[in-house]
Coordinates of C-alpha atoms in Angstrom, one line a residue:
Chain A
X790 CA -21.2 14.0 0.9
X791 CA -19.3 11.8 -1.8
X792 CA -19.5 14.5 -4.4
X793 CA -18.2 17.5 -2.3
X794 CA -15.1 15.4 -1.1
X795 CA -14.4 14.2 -4.7
X796 CA -15.0 17.8 -6.0
X797 CA -12.7 19.1 -3.4
X798 CA -10.1 16.6 -4.8
X799 CA -10.5 17.3 -8.3
X800 CA -10.4 21.1 -7.8
X801 CA -7.3 20.9 -6.0
X802 CA -5.4 18.6 -8.2
X803 CA -6.4 20.5 -11.3
X804 CA -5.4 23.8 -9.4
X805 CA -1.8 22.5 -8.8
X806 CA -1.6 21.0 -12.3
X807 CA -2.7 24.2 -14.0
X808 CA -0.5 26.4 -12.2
X809 CA 2.4 24.1 -11.5
X810 CA 2.3 24.8 -7.6
X811 CA 2.8 22.2 -4.8
X812 CA 0.5 21.6 -2.1
X813 CA 1.1 18.5 -0.7
X814 CA -0.8 15.9 -1.0
X815 CA -1.9 17.7 -4.1
X816 CA 1.0 17.8 -6.7
X817 CA 1.3 19.0 -10.4
X818 CA 3.9 15.7 -10.4
X819 CA 6.5 18.0 -12.4
X820 CA 9.2 15.2 -11.6
X821 CA 11.2 14.7 -14.8
X822 CA 9.1 17.1 -16.6
X823 CA 12.4 19.2 -18.0
X824 CA 14.1 18.3 -20.9
X825 CA 17.9 17.5 -20.9
X826 CA 19.8 18.4 -23.8
X827 CA 23.3 18.3 -22.8
X828 CA 25.1 15.0 -22.2
X829 CA 26.4 16.6 -18.7
X830 CA 25.3 16.6 -15.4
X831 CA 25.6 19.3 -12.6
X832 CA 24.5 18.4 -9.1
X833 CA 25.1 19.3 -5.5
X834 CA 27.1 16.9 -3.3
X835 CA 28.2 16.7 0.1
X836 CA 31.5 16.0 0.5
X837 CA 33.5 15.2 3.8
X838 CA 37.2 15.6 4.4
X839 CA 38.7 12.8 6.4
X840 CA 41.0 13.1 9.2
X841 CA 43.6 12.1 7.1
X842 CA 42.8 14.8 4.6
X843 CA 41.2 12.8 1.7
X844 CA 37.6 13.8 0.2
X845 CA 34.8 11.2 1.0
X846 CA 31.6 11.7 -1.0
X847 CA 28.4 10.9 1.4
X848 CA 26.4 9.4 -1.3
X849 CA 24.8 6.3 0.8
X850 CA 21.4 7.2 2.4
X851 CA 22.6 5.6 5.6
X852 CA 25.1 8.6 6.4
X853 CA 22.5 11.1 7.0
X854 CA 19.3 9.2 7.4
X855 CA 16.3 10.2 7.6
X856 CA 17.2 12.2 4.8
X857 CA 18.3 10.3 1.6
X858 CA 20.9 11.8 -0.9
X859 CA 18.1 12.7 -3.3
X860 CA 15.9 14.8 -0.9
X861 CA 19.0 16.2 0.7
X862 CA 20.1 17.5 -2.6
X863 CA 16.8 19.3 -3.1
X864 CA 16.9 20.7 0.6
X865 CA 20.4 22.0 0.4
X866 CA 19.6 23.5 -3.1
X867 CA 16.7 25.4 -1.8
X868 CA 18.8 26.6 1.2
X869 CA 21.8 27.5 -1.1
X870 CA 19.4 29.9 -3.0
X871 CA 17.6 31.1 0.0
X872 CA 17.9 34.9 0.9
X873 CA 19.2 34.1 4.4
X874 CA 21.8 31.5 2.9
X875 CA 24.6 32.7 4.9
X876 CA 23.0 32.0 8.3
X877 CA 20.9 28.8 7.3
X878 CA 23.2 26.8 5.1
X879 CA 26.2 26.4 7.5
X880 CA 23.6 25.6 10.1
X881 CA 22.3 22.9 8.0
X882 CA 25.7 21.6 7.3
X883 CA 26.5 21.6 10.8
X884 CA 23.5 19.5 11.5
X885 CA 24.5 17.1 8.7
X886 CA 28.3 16.5 10.1
X887 CA 26.8 16.2 13.6
X888 CA 24.2 13.7 12.4
X889 CA 26.8 11.8 10.3
X890 CA 29.0 11.7 13.2
X891 CA 26.4 10.6 15.6
X892 CA 25.3 7.7 13.4
X893 CA 28.7 6.5 12.9
X894 CA 29.5 6.5 16.5
X895 CA 26.3 4.6 17.2
X896 CA 27.6 2.0 14.3
X897 CA 24.9 2.9 11.8
X898 CA 27.3 3.1 9.2
X899 CA 30.8 2.3 8.6
X900 CA 31.9 5.9 7.2
X901 CA 35.3 7.4 8.3
X902 CA 35.5 9.9 11.0
X903 CA 35.2 13.5 9.3
X904 CA 36.9 16.8 10.2
X905 CA 35.2 18.9 8.0
X906 CA 32.1 18.6 5.7
X907 CA 31.5 20.7 2.4
X908 CA 28.5 21.4 -0.1
X909 CA 30.1 21.2 -3.5
X910 CA 28.7 21.8 -6.9
X911 CA 29.8 19.0 -9.1
X912 CA 30.0 18.7 -13.1
X913 CA 30.5 15.5 -15.1
X914 CA 30.8 15.1 -18.8
X915 CA 28.5 12.2 -19.2
X916 CA 30.2 8.8 -20.0
X917 CA 28.1 6.3 -21.9
X918 CA 29.1 3.5 -19.4
X919 CA 29.3 6.0 -16.3
X920 CA 32.8 5.0 -15.8
X921 CA 33.6 8.4 -14.4
X922 CA 31.2 8.4 -11.8
X923 CA 33.9 8.7 -9.0
X924 CA 35.6 11.3 -10.9
X925 CA 34.1 14.7 -11.5
X926 CA 35.3 16.8 -14.1
X927 CA 35.1 19.7 -11.8
X928 CA 33.7 20.7 -8.5
X929 CA 33.2 24.2 -6.7
X930 CA 32.7 24.6 -3.1
X931 CA 29.7 26.4 -1.8
X932 CA 30.1 26.1 1.8
X933 CA 32.4 24.3 4.4
X934 CA 31.9 23.5 8.0
X935 CA 34.5 22.0 10.4
X936 CA 33.8 19.6 13.1
X937 CA 34.2 21.0 16.8
X938 CA 37.6 20.6 18.3
X939 CA 37.5 17.4 20.3
X940 CA 34.5 15.9 18.4
X941 CA 34.3 12.6 16.7
X942 CA 36.2 9.9 18.0
Chain B
X1409 CA -28.6 13.9 -21.4
X1410 CA -30.7 11.1 -19.3
X1411 CA -28.1 8.5 -20.9
X1412 CA -25.4 10.6 -19.8
X1413 CA -26.6 11.0 -16.3
X1414 CA -27.4 7.3 -16.2
X1415 CA -24.0 6.5 -17.3
X1416 CA -22.5 8.8 -14.6
X1417 CA -24.4 7.5 -11.7
X1418 CA -23.7 3.9 -13.2
X1419 CA -20.2 4.6 -12.8
X1420 CA -20.2 5.7 -9.2
X1421 CA -23.0 3.9 -7.9
X1422 CA -23.6 0.8 -9.8
X1423 CA -25.0 -2.0 -7.1
X1424 CA -22.1 -4.1 -6.2
X1425 CA -21.2 -6.6 -3.5
X1426 CA -19.1 -5.7 -0.8
X1427 CA -16.5 -8.1 -2.1
X1428 CA -14.5 -6.1 -4.3
X1429 CA -13.9 -3.2 -1.9
X1430 CA -13.6 -5.7 1.1
X1431 CA -10.8 -7.4 -0.7
X1432 CA -9.0 -4.1 -1.9
X1433 CA -9.2 -2.9 1.7
X1434 CA -7.5 -6.0 3.2
X1435 CA -4.8 -6.1 0.5
X1436 CA -4.2 -2.4 0.7
X1437 CA -3.8 -2.0 4.4
X1438 CA -2.1 -5.3 4.8
X1439 CA 0.5 -4.3 2.0
X1440 CA 0.9 -0.9 3.7
X1441 CA 1.4 -2.2 7.1
X1442 CA 4.0 -4.4 6.0
X1443 CA 5.6 -1.7 3.9
X1444 CA 5.7 0.7 6.5
X1445 CA 6.3 -1.6 9.3
X1446 CA 10.1 -0.7 9.3
X1447 CA 9.2 3.0 9.1
X1448 CA 10.4 5.0 11.9
X1449 CA 10.0 8.9 11.4
X1450 CA 11.2 9.4 15.1
X1451 CA 14.7 10.7 13.7
X1452 CA 12.9 13.9 12.1
X1453 CA 12.6 15.0 15.7
X1454 CA 16.2 15.6 15.9
X1455 CA 16.7 17.2 12.6
X1456 CA 17.7 21.0 12.9
X1457 CA 14.9 23.4 12.6
X1458 CA 16.9 25.0 9.7
X1459 CA 15.5 22.7 7.4
X1460 CA 12.0 23.1 8.8
X1461 CA 10.0 24.4 5.5
X1462 CA 6.5 23.5 6.1
X1463 CA 4.2 22.6 3.4
X1464 CA 1.1 24.2 2.9
X1465 CA -1.6 22.1 5.1
X1466 CA 1.2 22.0 7.6
X1467 CA 1.6 25.3 7.9
X1468 CA -2.2 26.1 7.9
X1469 CA -3.0 23.6 10.4
X1470 CA 0.0 24.4 12.6
X1471 CA 1.3 21.0 12.6
X1472 CA 4.8 20.9 14.2
X1473 CA 7.3 18.1 14.4
X1474 CA 6.6 16.4 17.6
X1475 CA 9.0 14.9 19.9
X1476 CA 10.6 11.6 19.2
X1477 CA 8.6 9.6 21.6
X1478 CA 5.7 11.0 20.7
X1479 CA 6.4 10.1 17.1
X1480 CA 7.2 6.7 18.2
X1481 CA 3.8 6.4 20.0
X1482 CA 1.9 7.8 16.9
X1483 CA 3.8 5.2 14.7
X1484 CA 3.0 2.6 16.7
X1485 CA -0.7 3.5 16.7
X1486 CA -0.8 4.2 13.1
X1487 CA 0.5 0.7 12.2
X1488 CA -2.1 -0.9 14.8
X1489 CA -4.7 1.0 12.8
X1490 CA -3.4 -0.2 9.6
X1491 CA -3.6 -3.7 10.8
X1492 CA -6.8 -3.5 12.3
X1493 CA -8.1 -1.9 9.1
X1494 CA -6.5 -4.9 7.1
X1495 CA -8.4 -7.3 9.0
X1496 CA -11.6 -5.1 9.4
X1497 CA -11.7 -5.0 13.2
X1498 CA -13.4 -1.9 14.3
X1499 CA -13.2 -0.7 10.6
X1500 CA -14.8 2.9 11.2
X1501 CA -12.5 4.1 13.7
X1502 CA -9.2 2.2 12.6
X1503 CA -9.7 3.5 9.1
X1504 CA -10.2 6.9 10.3
X1505 CA -7.2 6.5 12.6
X1506 CA -5.1 5.2 9.7
X1507 CA -6.1 8.4 7.5
X1508 CA -5.4 10.9 10.3
X1509 CA -2.1 9.6 11.5
X1510 CA -1.3 8.9 7.9
X1511 CA -1.6 12.3 6.9
X1512 CA 0.9 13.4 9.7
X1513 CA 3.3 10.7 9.4
X1514 CA 3.5 10.6 5.6
X1515 CA 3.7 14.2 5.3
X1516 CA 6.0 14.9 7.7
X1517 CA 9.1 14.0 5.7
X1518 CA 7.9 16.5 3.0
X1519 CA 8.6 19.4 5.3
X1520 CA 12.3 19.6 5.2
X1521 CA 12.8 21.3 2.1
X1522 CA 12.0 18.7 -0.5
X1523 CA 8.5 17.6 -1.4
X1524 CA 8.3 14.2 -3.0
X1525 CA 5.2 12.5 -4.5
X1526 CA 5.8 8.7 -3.9
X1527 CA 3.3 8.5 -1.1
X1528 CA 0.7 11.3 -2.0
X1529 CA -1.6 8.3 -3.6
X1530 CA -1.5 6.6 -0.4
X1531 CA -2.7 9.5 1.7
X1532 CA -5.7 9.9 -0.8
X1533 CA -6.7 6.2 -0.7
X1534 CA -6.4 6.3 2.9
X1535 CA -8.9 9.1 2.9
X1536 CA -11.3 7.5 0.5
X1537 CA -11.4 4.4 2.5
X1538 CA -11.8 6.1 5.7
X1539 CA -14.9 7.7 4.3
X1540 CA -16.5 4.3 2.6
X1541 CA -18.3 1.2 4.0
X1542 CA -15.0 -0.9 3.4
X1543 CA -15.4 -2.8 6.4
X1544 CA -18.9 -4.7 5.3
X1545 CA -17.2 -7.3 3.5
X1546 CA -14.2 -9.6 4.2
X1547 CA -13.8 -8.1 7.7
X1548 CA -13.7 -9.6 11.1
X1549 CA -16.4 -7.0 12.0
X1550 CA -18.8 -8.7 9.4
X1551 CA -18.0 -12.0 10.6
X1552 CA -18.6 -11.0 14.3
X1553 CA -21.9 -9.7 12.9
X1554 CA -22.7 -12.7 11.2
X1555 CA -21.5 -15.0 14.1
X1556 CA -23.8 -13.0 16.5
X1557 CA -26.8 -13.0 14.3
X1558 CA -26.0 -17.0 13.7
X1559 CA -27.9 -16.8 10.4
X1560 CA -25.9 -19.5 8.6
X1561 CA -28.1 -19.5 5.4
X1562 CA -28.3 -15.8 4.8
X1563 CA -24.9 -15.1 5.9
X1564 CA -23.6 -16.0 2.2
X1565 CA -25.8 -13.7 0.6
X1566 CA -24.1 -10.5 0.0
X1567 CA -25.8 -7.1 -0.1
X1568 CA -25.4 -5.1 -3.1
X1569 CA -24.9 -1.6 -3.1
X1570 CA -23.7 1.5 -4.9
X1571 CA -21.5 2.4 -1.7
X1572 CA -19.4 -0.3 -2.5
X1573 CA -18.7 0.9 -5.9
X1574 CA -17.7 4.7 -5.4
X1575 CA -14.7 4.1 -3.2
X1576 CA -13.0 1.9 -5.8
X1577 CA -13.9 4.5 -8.6
X1578 CA -12.5 7.4 -6.2
X1579 CA -9.2 5.7 -6.3
X1580 CA -9.3 5.2 -10.1
X1581 CA -9.9 9.0 -10.3
X1582 CA -7.2 9.9 -8.0
X1583 CA -4.5 7.8 -9.9
X1584 CA -6.0 9.3 -13.3
X1585 CA -5.4 12.7 -12.3
X1586 CA -1.9 11.9 -10.8
X1587 CA -0.9 10.4 -14.2
X1588 CA -2.6 12.9 -16.1
X1589 CA -0.8 15.7 -14.2
X1590 CA 2.6 14.2 -14.7
X1591 CA 1.6 13.9 -18.4
X1592 CA 0.7 17.6 -18.6
X1593 CA 3.9 18.6 -16.6
X1594 CA 6.1 16.9 -19.2
X1595 CA 4.2 18.6 -22.2
X1596 CA 4.3 21.8 -20.4
X1597 CA 7.7 22.2 -19.6
X1598 CA 9.4 20.0 -21.8
X1599 CA 7.1 19.8 -25.0
X1600 CA 7.5 17.4 -27.6
X1601 CA 11.1 17.7 -27.0
X1602 CA 10.7 15.4 -24.1
X1603 CA 10.0 12.8 -26.6
X1604 CA 11.7 13.5 -29.6
X1605 CA 15.1 14.7 -28.4
X1606 CA 17.8 12.5 -26.5
X1607 CA 16.2 13.6 -23.4
X1608 CA 15.2 10.1 -21.9
X1609 CA 18.8 8.6 -23.2
X1610 CA 20.3 11.5 -21.3
X1611 CA 18.4 10.9 -18.0
X1612 CA 19.1 7.1 -18.3
X1613 CA 22.7 7.7 -17.9
X1614 CA 22.5 10.6 -15.5
X1615 CA 20.8 8.2 -13.1
X1616 CA 23.6 6.2 -12.9
X1617 CA 25.7 8.7 -11.4
X1618 CA 24.0 8.3 -7.9
X1619 CA 21.7 11.1 -8.0
X1620 CA 18.3 9.3 -7.1
X1621 CA 17.2 8.3 -3.6
X1622 CA 18.0 4.7 -4.9
X1623 CA 20.4 3.1 -7.4
X1624 CA 19.2 1.6 -10.7
X1625 CA 18.5 -2.3 -10.2
X1626 CA 20.4 -3.0 -13.4
X1627 CA 22.9 -1.1 -15.6
X1628 CA 20.3 -1.8 -18.5
X1629 CA 19.6 1.9 -19.0
X1630 CA 23.2 2.7 -20.2
X1631 CA 22.4 0.1 -22.7
X1632 CA 19.1 1.6 -23.8
X1633 CA 20.6 4.9 -23.8
X1634 CA 23.0 3.8 -26.7
X1635 CA 19.7 3.4 -28.9
X1636 CA 18.3 6.8 -29.4
X1637 CA 15.1 5.4 -31.0
X1638 CA 14.4 3.1 -28.6
X1639 CA 14.6 5.7 -25.9
X1640 CA 12.6 8.2 -28.1
X1641 CA 9.6 5.3 -28.3
X1642 CA 10.0 4.8 -24.5
X1643 CA 9.5 8.6 -24.0
X1644 CA 6.4 8.4 -26.3
X1645 CA 4.8 5.7 -24.4
X1646 CA 5.4 7.2 -21.1
X1647 CA 3.9 10.7 -22.2
X1648 CA 1.2 9.1 -24.2
X1649 CA 0.4 6.6 -21.3
X1650 CA 0.3 9.6 -18.7
X1651 CA -1.6 12.1 -20.6
X1652 CA -4.3 9.9 -21.8
X1653 CA -4.6 7.7 -18.5
X1654 CA -7.9 9.4 -17.7
X1655 CA -9.3 7.5 -20.4
X1656 CA -9.4 4.4 -18.1
X1657 CA -12.3 5.9 -16.2
X1658 CA -14.6 5.8 -19.5
X1659 CA -13.2 2.8 -21.5
X1660 CA -12.5 -0.6 -20.3
X1661 CA -10.2 -1.1 -23.6
X1662 CA -8.2 1.8 -22.4
X1663 CA -8.1 0.2 -18.9
X1664 CA -6.6 -3.0 -20.3
X1665 CA -3.9 -1.0 -22.0
X1666 CA -3.0 2.0 -20.1
X1667 CA -3.1 0.3 -16.3
X1668 CA -0.5 -2.1 -17.5
X1669 CA 1.5 0.2 -19.5
X1670 CA 1.9 2.8 -16.6
X1671 CA 2.8 0.0 -14.3
X1672 CA 5.3 -1.2 -16.4
X1673 CA 6.7 2.4 -16.7
X1674 CA 7.1 2.7 -12.9
X1675 CA 8.6 -0.6 -12.8
X1676 CA 11.1 0.6 -15.6
X1677 CA 11.9 3.6 -13.6
X1678 CA 13.0 1.6 -10.8
X1679 CA 14.9 -0.9 -12.6
X1680 CA 16.6 1.5 -15.0
X1681 CA 16.7 4.8 -13.0
X1682 CA 16.3 4.0 -9.3
X1683 CA 13.5 6.2 -8.1
X1684 CA 11.1 3.7 -6.1
X1685 CA 7.1 3.9 -6.5
X1686 CA 6.3 1.0 -4.8
X1687 CA 3.3 2.7 -3.2
X1688 CA 1.9 3.7 -6.7
X1689 CA 2.4 -0.1 -7.9
X1690 CA 0.6 -1.5 -4.6
X1691 CA -2.3 0.7 -5.2
X1692 CA -2.9 -0.9 -8.6
X1693 CA -4.7 -3.8 -6.6
X1694 CA -7.9 -1.5 -7.2
X1695 CA -8.0 -2.4 -10.7
X1696 CA -8.3 -5.8 -10.2
X1697 CA -11.9 -7.3 -10.4
X1698 CA -11.6 -9.5 -7.3
X1699 CA -15.0 -10.8 -7.3
X1700 CA -14.9 -11.8 -10.8
X1701 CA -11.3 -13.4 -10.2
X1702 CA -12.7 -15.4 -7.7
X1703 CA -15.8 -16.5 -9.7
X1704 CA -13.0 -17.5 -12.4
X1705 CA -11.2 -19.5 -9.5
X1706 CA -14.3 -20.9 -8.5
X1707 CA -14.7 -24.4 -6.9
X1708 CA -15.1 -25.8 -10.6
X1709 CA -11.6 -24.8 -11.2
X1710 CA -9.9 -25.6 -8.0
X1711 CA -12.0 -28.9 -7.4
X1712 CA -15.6 -29.5 -6.5
X1713 CA -16.9 -29.3 -2.8
X1714 CA -14.6 -31.6 -0.9
X1715 CA -16.6 -32.2 2.3
X1716 CA -20.0 -32.1 3.9
X1717 CA -20.5 -30.6 7.4
X1718 CA -23.3 -31.6 9.4
X1719 CA -24.4 -29.3 12.1
X1720 CA -27.0 -28.8 14.8
X1721 CA -29.2 -26.2 13.1
X1722 CA -31.2 -25.9 16.4
X1723 CA -28.2 -25.0 18.4
X1724 CA -27.3 -21.3 18.5
X1725 CA -23.6 -22.0 18.8
X1726 CA -23.3 -24.5 16.1
X1727 CA -25.4 -22.2 13.7
X1728 CA -23.1 -19.3 14.7
X1729 CA -20.0 -21.4 14.0
X1730 CA -21.3 -22.6 10.8
X1731 CA -22.1 -19.1 9.6
X1732 CA -18.8 -18.1 10.3
X1733 CA -17.1 -21.2 8.5
X1734 CA -19.5 -20.2 5.6
X1735 CA -18.3 -16.9 5.3
X1736 CA -14.5 -18.0 5.7
X1737 CA -15.3 -20.7 3.0
X1738 CA -13.9 -18.5 -0.1
X1739 CA -13.7 -21.4 -2.4
X1740 CA -17.0 -23.0 -1.8
X1741 CA -15.3 -26.3 -0.6
X1742 CA -17.9 -27.4 1.8
X1743 CA -21.5 -28.0 1.9
X1744 CA -23.5 -27.2 4.8
X1745 CA -26.2 -29.6 6.3
X1746 CA -28.6 -28.7 8.8
X1747 CA -29.4 -32.2 10.5
X1748 CA -32.3 -30.8 12.4
X1749 CA -34.3 -29.6 9.2
X1750 CA -33.0 -31.6 6.3
X1751 CA -32.2 -35.0 8.0
X1752 CA -34.6 -36.7 5.5
X1753 CA -32.4 -36.0 2.4
X1754 CA -29.2 -36.3 4.7
X1755 CA -30.2 -39.8 5.6
X1756 CA -31.0 -40.9 1.9
X1757 CA -27.4 -39.6 0.7
X1758 CA -25.3 -40.6 3.8
X1759 CA -27.1 -43.5 5.3
X1760 CA -23.8 -44.2 7.4
X1761 CA -24.8 -41.3 9.5
X1762 CA -27.0 -41.2 12.8
X1763 CA -29.0 -38.1 13.3
X1764 CA -28.5 -38.3 17.2
X1765 CA -24.8 -38.5 16.8
X1766 CA -24.8 -35.7 14.4
X1767 CA -26.8 -33.4 16.8
X1768 CA -24.3 -34.3 19.6
X1769 CA -21.0 -33.5 17.6
X1770 CA -20.4 -31.9 14.6
X1771 CA -19.7 -34.2 12.0
X1772 CA -17.8 -34.1 8.5
X1773 CA -17.9 -36.5 5.6
X1774 CA -15.2 -36.1 3.1
X1775 CA -15.9 -36.6 -0.6
X1776 CA -14.2 -40.1 -0.3
X1777 CA -16.5 -40.8 2.5
X1778 CA -14.3 -40.5 5.5
X1779 CA -16.3 -39.5 8.6
X1780 CA -14.7 -37.1 11.2
X1781 CA -16.3 -36.0 14.4
X1782 CA -15.7 -32.9 16.8
X1783 CA -12.3 -31.6 16.9
X1784 CA -10.9 -33.9 14.0
X1785 CA -13.8 -32.5 12.0
X1786 CA -12.7 -28.9 12.4
X1787 CA -9.3 -29.9 11.6
X1788 CA -10.6 -31.4 8.4
X1789 CA -12.6 -28.0 7.7
X1790 CA -9.1 -26.2 8.1
X1791 CA -8.2 -27.9 5.1
X1792 CA -11.3 -26.5 2.9
X1793 CA -10.5 -22.9 4.3
X1794 CA -8.0 -20.5 2.8
X1795 CA -7.5 -19.1 6.4
X1796 CA -7.6 -22.3 7.8
X1797 CA -4.6 -23.2 5.7
X1798 CA -2.5 -21.1 8.1
X1799 CA -3.7 -23.1 11.0
X1800 CA -2.8 -26.2 9.6
X1801 CA 0.8 -26.5 11.0
X1802 CA -0.5 -26.0 14.2
X1803 CA -3.4 -28.4 14.3
X1804 CA -1.2 -31.1 13.3
X1805 CA 1.4 -30.5 16.0
X1806 CA 2.2 -33.3 18.6
X1807 CA -0.4 -33.0 21.4
X1808 CA -2.7 -30.6 19.9
X1809 CA -5.5 -33.3 19.0
X1810 CA -5.7 -34.5 22.5
X1811 CA -6.0 -31.1 23.9
X1812 CA -8.3 -30.0 21.0
X1813 CA -10.5 -32.8 21.6
X1814 CA -10.7 -31.9 25.5
X1815 CA -11.5 -28.1 24.5
X1816 CA -14.1 -29.2 21.9
X1817 CA -15.9 -31.6 24.3
X1818 CA -16.0 -28.6 27.0
X1819 CA -17.4 -26.3 24.5
X1820 CA -19.9 -28.7 23.1
X1821 CA -21.1 -29.4 26.9
X1822 CA -21.5 -25.9 27.2
X1823 CA -23.3 -25.2 24.1
X1824 CA -26.4 -26.9 25.6
X1825 CA -26.8 -24.1 28.0
X1826 CA -26.3 -21.4 25.3
X1827 CA -28.8 -22.7 22.9
X1828 CA -31.7 -21.4 24.5
X1829 CA -30.3 -17.9 24.6
X1830 CA -29.9 -17.7 20.8
X1831 CA -33.0 -16.2 19.1
X1832 CA -34.3 -18.5 16.5
X1833 CA -32.7 -21.7 18.3
X1834 CA -35.0 -24.4 17.8
X1835 CA -33.5 -26.8 20.1
X1836 CA -34.7 -27.0 23.7
X1837 CA -32.8 -27.8 27.0
X1838 CA -34.1 -30.7 28.8
X1839 CA -34.0 -30.9 32.6
X1840 CA -31.1 -33.4 32.4
X1841 CA -29.1 -31.1 30.3
X1842 CA -29.5 -32.8 26.8
X1843 CA -30.6 -31.0 23.7
X1844 CA -34.2 -32.2 22.7
X1845 CA -35.4 -31.8 19.1
X1846 CA -38.9 -30.3 18.9
X1847 CA -41.1 -32.9 17.0
X1848 CA -42.2 -31.8 13.5

């Protein structure tokens, strides 16, 4: 009884390790396995537009819980590269904006009301002291959604 | 070949007492009950279906996102199962429920586009413990069984079996494969460049740009990144520790080196980079030889037996009570004296005691010769039991002592009637309601 169970676990684990494929809770545990060679950073970031028109990066986990900024980045990355990007990405961003506003109105975060939410690709040249963390070198808008008129509050 | 086979069987099934597995069960479920107490998966029910990208097993098993109210109920049930598994009550059922619900509730967040690995080990350990006899030691199930049997003498003798060995070894195997997988992935996709380039220095700086699920606890990663050779050394230690982690399964020396190394690496990731591996850190409790640690912290080191408890060995209730106390006496601080069968020796050592009084009420004599009786004796016993320390503040509250004495008196009066129903009870109830000791 025990040997077959252990065999199942070992076989599944070795399969995922060998193929590099993911079958949660089996996994090849490939996090951080690539080699970073350039002193730069490119990532996806959700940036809101406040009613005053200024940009507001949604970097705190509390804004879009139960997503956290890391998992959401991966998820939006997958949606951005999916074949049906044009349908799914705006729907995902609308859900994020709705979630942000609902949580704001419920007092679960202190972010400003947003009139729009955009997914950006953001580039930094790495500073040894990370002094430019709030000032990316460049950002490219991938998709933006606007809050429904009369929404927020 | 035979030697190899014996070694293999010895690794998995060397007879062991239930202590190590029982303590691991208690700490594992207790730690994760507290860790997941704030967990609330119900918000996933409100996430748009556009994010739904089920993992293989969720897809194969057609597991959906359940409505928020159902998720709240399942979470409550799961946390109750974790708590019951911790204390070892209905252990078979509670560990099975904790495993089944754990798979769903812990797996659910990975169906929304990003598959993370921080809780895979927990799922595997839940599965292993659900299949094991982890409730045979350090559990309320065991205490209840001992109490029912009322066998004060045999209660302290642990049964040894290979059934208590393989689950711990299985957890080791899971950890070994996980870290081996991480090591292989780094070498496969990064090669030696993962170690000998500026990779780690760059990654340390990148993680100060708010990309992980949590920010670094300290900005020391930026300091380390300024020293390329330190980063390369750390990268080398990381890959070596992960790739060779399976050696811990066959070498005790490797265990002493690699387990703390990888533990330190995961602490370092949290401190310097942000990502949290608390679940993995907690599971390291399966590496600790708890019974050996207990022997090391034996009464010799914590102080010798502090008191002697005198009980009526002919009373079923007293025998059951002492059997339970004996199981809880983890530090061996108490000596148990059956007034019925061992009076000659007791009388010689404790001339100040009377057999009739000791048969009427539980007595306790401290090392300094102080005698306490009834409720006060129980209060004194609480000082010697680690579990009893939790009760001490309550036992010394104003007003508790008179209430306790009354409760004790009521129970003591009833025990006479209960004595006859206990198999093996030597006492005989007289017509006048008193316990009579059979002549020897």
